[in-house]
Short mmCIF file of C-alpha atoms in Angstrom, two decimals:
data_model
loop_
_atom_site.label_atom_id
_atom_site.label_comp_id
_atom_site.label_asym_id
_atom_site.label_seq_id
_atom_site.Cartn_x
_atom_site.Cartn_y
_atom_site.Cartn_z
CA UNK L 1 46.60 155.65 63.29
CA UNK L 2 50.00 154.86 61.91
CA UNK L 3 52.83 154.18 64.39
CA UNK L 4 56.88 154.31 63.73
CA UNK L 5 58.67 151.73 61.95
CA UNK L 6 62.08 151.17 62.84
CA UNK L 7 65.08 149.88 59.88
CA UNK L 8 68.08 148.50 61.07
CA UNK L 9 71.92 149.42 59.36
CA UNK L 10 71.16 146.16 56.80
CA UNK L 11 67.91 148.23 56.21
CA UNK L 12 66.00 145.39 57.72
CA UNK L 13 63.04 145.40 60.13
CA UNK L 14 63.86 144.86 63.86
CA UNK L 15 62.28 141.48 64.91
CA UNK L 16 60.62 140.55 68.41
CA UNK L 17 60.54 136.95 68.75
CA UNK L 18 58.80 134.59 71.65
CA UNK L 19 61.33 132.24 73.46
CA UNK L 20 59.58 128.73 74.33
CA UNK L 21 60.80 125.88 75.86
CA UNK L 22 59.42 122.67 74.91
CA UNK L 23 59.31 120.27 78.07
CA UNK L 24 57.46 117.59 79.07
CA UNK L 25 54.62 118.89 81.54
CA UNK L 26 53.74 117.57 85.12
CA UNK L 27 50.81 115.20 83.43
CA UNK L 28 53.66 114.06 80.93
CA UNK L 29 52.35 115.52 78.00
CA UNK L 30 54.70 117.83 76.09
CA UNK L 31 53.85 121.54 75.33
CA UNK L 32 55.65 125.31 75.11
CA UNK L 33 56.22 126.92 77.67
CA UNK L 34 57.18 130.45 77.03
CA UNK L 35 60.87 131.51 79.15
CA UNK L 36 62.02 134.92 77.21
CA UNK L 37 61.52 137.57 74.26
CA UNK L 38 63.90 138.52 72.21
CA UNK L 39 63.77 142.49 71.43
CA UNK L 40 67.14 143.77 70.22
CA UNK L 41 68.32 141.81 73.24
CA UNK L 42 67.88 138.88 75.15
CA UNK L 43 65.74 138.72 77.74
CA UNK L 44 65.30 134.86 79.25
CA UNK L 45 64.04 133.69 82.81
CA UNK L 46 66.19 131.10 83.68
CA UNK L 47 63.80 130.09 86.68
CA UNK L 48 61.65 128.72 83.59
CA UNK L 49 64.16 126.79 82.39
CA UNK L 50 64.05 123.06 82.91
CA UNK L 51 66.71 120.44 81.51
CA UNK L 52 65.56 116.81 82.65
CA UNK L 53 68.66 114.61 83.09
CA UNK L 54 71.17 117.31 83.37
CA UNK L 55 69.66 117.81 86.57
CA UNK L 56 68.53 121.58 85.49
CA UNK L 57 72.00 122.34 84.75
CA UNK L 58 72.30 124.19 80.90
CA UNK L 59 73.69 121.49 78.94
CA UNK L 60 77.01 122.44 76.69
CA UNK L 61 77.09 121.79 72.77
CA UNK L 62 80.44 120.56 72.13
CA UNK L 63 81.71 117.17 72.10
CA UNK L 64 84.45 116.94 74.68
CA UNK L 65 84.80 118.97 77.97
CA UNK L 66 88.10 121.02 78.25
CA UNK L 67 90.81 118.55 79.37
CA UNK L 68 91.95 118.61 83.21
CA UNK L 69 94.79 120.47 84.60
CA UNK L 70 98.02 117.96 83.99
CA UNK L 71 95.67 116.21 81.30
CA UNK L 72 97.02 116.98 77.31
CA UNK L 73 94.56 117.51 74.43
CA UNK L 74 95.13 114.60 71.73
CA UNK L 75 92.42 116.05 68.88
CA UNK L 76 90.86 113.10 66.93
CA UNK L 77 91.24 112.60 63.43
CA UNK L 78 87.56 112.03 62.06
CA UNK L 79 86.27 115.54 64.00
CA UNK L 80 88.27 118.17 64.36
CA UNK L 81 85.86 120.04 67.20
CA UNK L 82 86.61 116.41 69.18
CA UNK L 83 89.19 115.41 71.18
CA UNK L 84 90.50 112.90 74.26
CA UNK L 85 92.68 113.83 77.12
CA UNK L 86 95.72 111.95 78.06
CA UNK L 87 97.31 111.58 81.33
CA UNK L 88 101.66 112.40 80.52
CA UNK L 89 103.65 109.57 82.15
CA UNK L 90 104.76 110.27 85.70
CA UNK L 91 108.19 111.63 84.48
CA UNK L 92 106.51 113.93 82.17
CA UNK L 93 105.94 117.47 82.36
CA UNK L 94 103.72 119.46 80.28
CA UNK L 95 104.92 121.49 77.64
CA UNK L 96 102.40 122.69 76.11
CA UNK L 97 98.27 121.66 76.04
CA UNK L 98 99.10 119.34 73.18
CA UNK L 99 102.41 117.67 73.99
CA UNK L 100 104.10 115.55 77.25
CA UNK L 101 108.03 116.26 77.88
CA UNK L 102 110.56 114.21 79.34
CA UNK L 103 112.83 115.38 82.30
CA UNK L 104 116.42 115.11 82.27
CA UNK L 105 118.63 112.36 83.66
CA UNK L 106 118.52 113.40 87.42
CA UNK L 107 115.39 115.77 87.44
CA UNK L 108 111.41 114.79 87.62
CA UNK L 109 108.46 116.84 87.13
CA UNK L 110 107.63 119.43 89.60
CA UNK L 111 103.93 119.28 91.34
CA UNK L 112 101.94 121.14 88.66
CA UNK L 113 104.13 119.36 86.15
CA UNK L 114 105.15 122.89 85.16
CA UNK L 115 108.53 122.62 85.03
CA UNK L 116 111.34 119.92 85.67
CA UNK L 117 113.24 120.12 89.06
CA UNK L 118 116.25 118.63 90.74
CA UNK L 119 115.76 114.98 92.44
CA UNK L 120 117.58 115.07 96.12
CA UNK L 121 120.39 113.01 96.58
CA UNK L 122 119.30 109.36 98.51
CA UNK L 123 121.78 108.05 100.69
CA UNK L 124 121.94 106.43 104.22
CA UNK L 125 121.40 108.93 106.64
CA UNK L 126 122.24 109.33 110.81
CA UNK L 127 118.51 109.68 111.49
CA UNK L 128 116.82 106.76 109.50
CA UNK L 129 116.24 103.12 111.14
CA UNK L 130 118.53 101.55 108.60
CA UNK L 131 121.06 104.00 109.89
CA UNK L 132 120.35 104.10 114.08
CA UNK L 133 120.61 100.35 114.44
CA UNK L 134 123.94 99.23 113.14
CA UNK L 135 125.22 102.92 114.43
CA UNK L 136 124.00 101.75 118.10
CA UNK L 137 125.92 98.56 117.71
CA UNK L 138 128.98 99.90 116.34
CA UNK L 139 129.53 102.44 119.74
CA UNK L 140 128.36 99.49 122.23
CA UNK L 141 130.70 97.47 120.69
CA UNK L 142 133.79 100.23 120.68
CA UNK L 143 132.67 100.96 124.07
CA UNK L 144 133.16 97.37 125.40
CA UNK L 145 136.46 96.60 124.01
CA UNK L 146 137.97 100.13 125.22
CA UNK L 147 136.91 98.67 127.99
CA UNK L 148 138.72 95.42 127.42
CA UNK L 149 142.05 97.52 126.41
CA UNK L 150 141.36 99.16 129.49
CA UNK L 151 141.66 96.28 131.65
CA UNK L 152 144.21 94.62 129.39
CA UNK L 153 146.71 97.81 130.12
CA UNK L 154 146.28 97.46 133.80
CA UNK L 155 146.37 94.11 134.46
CA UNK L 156 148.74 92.99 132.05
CA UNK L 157 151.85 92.09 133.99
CA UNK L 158 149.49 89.25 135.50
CA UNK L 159 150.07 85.84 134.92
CA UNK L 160 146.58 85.61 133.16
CA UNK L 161 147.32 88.22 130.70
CA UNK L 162 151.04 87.16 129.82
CA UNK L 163 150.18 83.79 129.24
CA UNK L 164 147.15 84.36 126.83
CA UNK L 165 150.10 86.27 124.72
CA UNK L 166 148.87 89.96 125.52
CA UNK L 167 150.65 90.95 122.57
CA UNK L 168 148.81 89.39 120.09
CA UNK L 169 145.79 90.05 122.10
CA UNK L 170 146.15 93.71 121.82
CA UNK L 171 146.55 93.34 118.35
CA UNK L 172 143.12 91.29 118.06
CA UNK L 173 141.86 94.02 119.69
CA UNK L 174 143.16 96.88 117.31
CA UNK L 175 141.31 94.88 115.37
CA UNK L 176 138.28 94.38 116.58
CA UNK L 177 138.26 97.85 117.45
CA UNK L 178 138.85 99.08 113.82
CA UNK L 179 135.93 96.57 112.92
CA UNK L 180 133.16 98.42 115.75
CA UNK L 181 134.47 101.81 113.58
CA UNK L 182 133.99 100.56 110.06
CA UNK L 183 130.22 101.33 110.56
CA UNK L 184 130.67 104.66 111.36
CA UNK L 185 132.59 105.42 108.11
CA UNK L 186 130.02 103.49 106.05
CA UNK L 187 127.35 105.53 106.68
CA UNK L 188 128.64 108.79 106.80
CA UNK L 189 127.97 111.20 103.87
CA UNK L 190 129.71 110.12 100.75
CA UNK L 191 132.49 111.64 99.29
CA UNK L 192 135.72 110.80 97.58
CA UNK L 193 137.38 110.68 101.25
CA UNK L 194 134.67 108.46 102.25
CA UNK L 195 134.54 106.41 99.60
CA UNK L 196 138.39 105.42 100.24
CA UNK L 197 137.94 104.67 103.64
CA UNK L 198 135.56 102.58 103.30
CA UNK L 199 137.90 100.48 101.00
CA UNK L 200 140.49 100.63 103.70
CA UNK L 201 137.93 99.85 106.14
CA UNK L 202 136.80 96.84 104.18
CA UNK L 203 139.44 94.21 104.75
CA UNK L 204 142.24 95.80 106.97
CA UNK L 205 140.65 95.18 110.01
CA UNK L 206 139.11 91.81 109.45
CA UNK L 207 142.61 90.82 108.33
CA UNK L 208 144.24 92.47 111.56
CA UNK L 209 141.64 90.21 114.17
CA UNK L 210 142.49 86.89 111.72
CA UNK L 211 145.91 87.62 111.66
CA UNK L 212 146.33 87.54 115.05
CA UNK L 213 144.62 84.59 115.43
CA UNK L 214 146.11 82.70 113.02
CA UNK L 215 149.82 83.32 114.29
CA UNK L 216 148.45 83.07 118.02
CA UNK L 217 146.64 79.33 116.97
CA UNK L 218 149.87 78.75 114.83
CA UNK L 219 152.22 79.05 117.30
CA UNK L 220 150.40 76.88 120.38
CA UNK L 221 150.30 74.27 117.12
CA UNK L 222 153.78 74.35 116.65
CA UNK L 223 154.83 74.55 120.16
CA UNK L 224 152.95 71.65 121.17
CA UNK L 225 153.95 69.23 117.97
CA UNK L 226 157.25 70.05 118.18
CA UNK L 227 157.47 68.73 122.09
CA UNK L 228 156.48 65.51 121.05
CA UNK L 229 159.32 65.76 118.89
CA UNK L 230 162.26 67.61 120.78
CA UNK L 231 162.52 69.58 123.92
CA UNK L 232 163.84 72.11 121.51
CA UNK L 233 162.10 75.32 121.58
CA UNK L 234 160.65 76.44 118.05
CA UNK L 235 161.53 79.33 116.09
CA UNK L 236 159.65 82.03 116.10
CA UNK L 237 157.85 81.95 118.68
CA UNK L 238 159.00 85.18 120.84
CA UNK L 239 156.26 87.39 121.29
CA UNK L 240 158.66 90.10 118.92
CA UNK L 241 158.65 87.56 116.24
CA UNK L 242 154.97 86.88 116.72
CA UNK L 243 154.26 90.79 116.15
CA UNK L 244 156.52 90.94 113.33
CA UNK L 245 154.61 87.29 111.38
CA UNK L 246 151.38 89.38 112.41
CA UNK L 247 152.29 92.52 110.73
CA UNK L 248 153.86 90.98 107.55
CA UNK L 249 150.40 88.85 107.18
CA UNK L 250 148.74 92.46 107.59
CA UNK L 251 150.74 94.30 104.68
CA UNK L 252 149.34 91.73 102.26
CA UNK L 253 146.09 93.41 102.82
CA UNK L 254 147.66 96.85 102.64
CA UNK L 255 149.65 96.29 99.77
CA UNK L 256 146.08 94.75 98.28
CA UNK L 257 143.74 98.16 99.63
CA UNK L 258 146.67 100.81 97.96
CA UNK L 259 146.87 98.79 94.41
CA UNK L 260 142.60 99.21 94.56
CA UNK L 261 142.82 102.99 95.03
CA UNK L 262 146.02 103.43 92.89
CA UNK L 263 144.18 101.98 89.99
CA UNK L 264 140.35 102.42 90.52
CA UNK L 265 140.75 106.27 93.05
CA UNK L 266 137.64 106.20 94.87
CA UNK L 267 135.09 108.63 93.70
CA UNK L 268 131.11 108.88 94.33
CA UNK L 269 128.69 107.94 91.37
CA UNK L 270 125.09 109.27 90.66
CA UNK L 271 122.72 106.17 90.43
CA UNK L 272 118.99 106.80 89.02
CA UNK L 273 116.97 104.11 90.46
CA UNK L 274 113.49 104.94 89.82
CA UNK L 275 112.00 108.37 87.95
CA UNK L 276 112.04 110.19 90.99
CA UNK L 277 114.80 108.42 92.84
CA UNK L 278 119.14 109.58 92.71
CA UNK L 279 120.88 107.01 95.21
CA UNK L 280 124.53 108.42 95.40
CA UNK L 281 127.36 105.92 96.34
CA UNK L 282 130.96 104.88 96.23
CA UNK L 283 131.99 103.55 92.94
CA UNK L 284 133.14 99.99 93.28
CA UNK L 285 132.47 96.84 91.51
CA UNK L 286 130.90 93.89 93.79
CA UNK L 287 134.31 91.91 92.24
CA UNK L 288 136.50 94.38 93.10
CA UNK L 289 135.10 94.26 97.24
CA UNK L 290 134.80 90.50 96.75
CA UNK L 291 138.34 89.94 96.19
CA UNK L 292 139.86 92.65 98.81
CA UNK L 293 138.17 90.23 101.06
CA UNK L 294 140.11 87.29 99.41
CA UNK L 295 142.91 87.11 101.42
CA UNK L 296 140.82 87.61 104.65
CA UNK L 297 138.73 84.57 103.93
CA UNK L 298 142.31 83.10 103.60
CA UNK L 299 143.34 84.22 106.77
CA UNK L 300 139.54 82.72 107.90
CA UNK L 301 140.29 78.86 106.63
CA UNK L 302 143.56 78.51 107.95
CA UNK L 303 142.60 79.80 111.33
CA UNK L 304 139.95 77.16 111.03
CA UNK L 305 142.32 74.56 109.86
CA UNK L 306 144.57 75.13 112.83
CA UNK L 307 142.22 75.94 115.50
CA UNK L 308 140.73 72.33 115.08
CA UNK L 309 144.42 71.26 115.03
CA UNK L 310 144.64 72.59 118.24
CA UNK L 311 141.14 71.68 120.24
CA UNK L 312 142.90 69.02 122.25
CA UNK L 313 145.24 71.16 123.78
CA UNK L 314 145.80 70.76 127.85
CA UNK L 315 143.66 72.78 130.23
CA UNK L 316 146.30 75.47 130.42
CA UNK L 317 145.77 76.29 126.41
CA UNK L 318 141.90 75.45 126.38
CA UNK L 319 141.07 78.71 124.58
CA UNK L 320 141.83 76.96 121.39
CA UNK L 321 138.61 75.00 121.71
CA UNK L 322 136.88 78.92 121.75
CA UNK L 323 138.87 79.89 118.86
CA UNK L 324 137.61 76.72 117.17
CA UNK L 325 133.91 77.28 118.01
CA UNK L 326 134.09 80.57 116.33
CA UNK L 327 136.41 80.25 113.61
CA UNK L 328 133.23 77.64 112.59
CA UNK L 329 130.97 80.56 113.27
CA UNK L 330 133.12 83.04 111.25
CA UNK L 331 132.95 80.39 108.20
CA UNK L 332 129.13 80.17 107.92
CA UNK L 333 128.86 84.12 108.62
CA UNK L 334 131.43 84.16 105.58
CA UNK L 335 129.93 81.46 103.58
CA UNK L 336 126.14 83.49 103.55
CA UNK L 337 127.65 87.02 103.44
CA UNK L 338 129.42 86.28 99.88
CA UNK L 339 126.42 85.58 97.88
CA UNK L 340 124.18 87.82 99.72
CA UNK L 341 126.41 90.73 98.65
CA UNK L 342 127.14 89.68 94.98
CA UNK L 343 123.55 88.38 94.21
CA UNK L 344 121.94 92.19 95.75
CA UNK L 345 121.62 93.97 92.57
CA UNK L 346 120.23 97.03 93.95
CA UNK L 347 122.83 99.56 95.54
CA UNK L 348 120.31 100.93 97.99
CA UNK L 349 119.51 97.54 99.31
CA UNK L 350 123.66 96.74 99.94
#
């Protein structure tokens, strides 16, 4: 009995193969182990299957796994069907699965390295430690010499006040007063308004305190040598002409702080300090800030000079000796603020 025989399209016979495995057994001897057929399909028991040190998992035949999300495909040049994958640099994105791309000057990768995206802006802000501190200062220190003014005002016809040369004095505290602000505009947002203020508020008001207490230790210097002298009164020693010495010494600085912004106008610069870092700040040269504070540290030394002049004075005049004591402060607060300022290369850091 004959049965039917079966020709494929090539004209060939249809095959039916065995499928065997050939694994090592349980008494670790070797042998086939039959796991499908093959019948114009394939038909394979994967329970059967056993792969040893792939832990049972079917092993893959090609050389290199597909590279990693944010990994690029370098192909090797002795097999084409091989390849490594690369890591881009951190400032990379990926263009394609063969090729790392650069970001532009002020953008950096997005998450999934994608795309490139805009770096925010880095500057001091209200809520940040750097920020809170020296803010906190600044209003306990405006708040104390308001008060100061306060009781200045309403005491002043007294005897105290008059003699300590309560004009002057209010001008020290103008001063001082400008001095709490100066933090205030330093850390606020910059912008090209900022940015001059803070120039303004850079030396004017150090100038204003030293001013005043220059022509204040000046004139109890000149009073007091020229009585050993004559019982002639010195010139300039009215509390108008006092005012008037104080404010010329003051439009040095002025004259100093509109020649800066006349010829360098303040404007706010773009600073990339890291890949994914933008610090944004007032443009100004660390010699340009260095010498509007010139003529304050001036103003500093010849306070000094004459407030040790003046340390012997009589009882009645014995604030000199305080003047002294921290017109020696203000020197070594000067004398470490300089370098500390011009050797800080970073702008984040100043």
């Amino acid at each position: 009995k004959s049965g039917s025989v079966r020709f494929n399209r090539d004209g060939d016979r249809p095959g039916s193969y065995q499928l065997y495995q050939y694994r090592k057994s349980s008494d670790s001897t070797f042998e086939y182990v039959p796991v499908g057929t093959w019948d114009d399909q394939l038909v394979i028991n994967k329970s059967l299957l056993h792969w040893g040190k792939f832990n049972d998992k079917l092993p893959g035949s090609i050389c290199v796994a597909p590279c990693e999300a944010g990994l690029i495909t370098q192909m090797l040049h002795t097999d084409r069907c091989c390849w490594i994958c690369i890591r881009c640099q951190p400032y990379q994105i990926l263009q394609d699965e063969f090729t790392c791309a650069n970001c532009s000057k002020y953008k950096m990768p997005s998450k999934d390295k994608s795309t490139c995206v805009d770096i925010d802006d880095e500057y001091l802000r209200w809520n940040e430690a750097f920020s809170i501190i020296p803010a906190a200062l600044s209003v306990v220190g405006i708040f104390f010499t308001m008060f100061t003014i306060i009781v200045f005002i309403k005491y002043q016809n007294t005897p105290v006040i008059r003699a300590s040369g309560r004009e002057l004095c209010y001008v020290l505290l103008s001063g001082i007063l400008l001095t709490f602000v100066s933090p205030v505009v330093i850390l606020a947002p910059p912008s090209d308004i900022i940015c001059g203020l803070r120039r303004i508020m850079l030396g004017i008001p150090l100038v204003i305190s030293y001013s005043a207490l220059f022509t204040k230790t000046n004139r109890v210097y000149r009073i007091f040598n020229s009585g050993k002298r004559s019982v002639k009164r010195p010139q300039y020693t009215s509390p108008r002409s006092q005012i008037v010495i104080c404010l010329l010494l003051v439009s040095v600085q002025v004259f100093v702080t509109v020649a800066w912004l006349l010829i360098h106008p303040p404007a706010v610069t773009r600073e990339k300090a890291e890949w994914n870092r933008v610090i944004i700040d007032c443009s100004a040269s660390d010699l340009a800030e260095v010498t509007s504070l010139v003529y304050a540290m001036f103003l500093v030394l010849l306070c000094t000079v004459y407030a040790f002049k003046t340390r012997k004075m009589p009882e009645n005049f014995n604030e000199a000796k305080f003047i002294a004591f921290t017109m020696y402060t203000t020197c070594i607060v000067w004398t470490a603020f300089i370098p500390i300022v011009v050797g800080t290369a970073s702008t984040d850091y100043k």
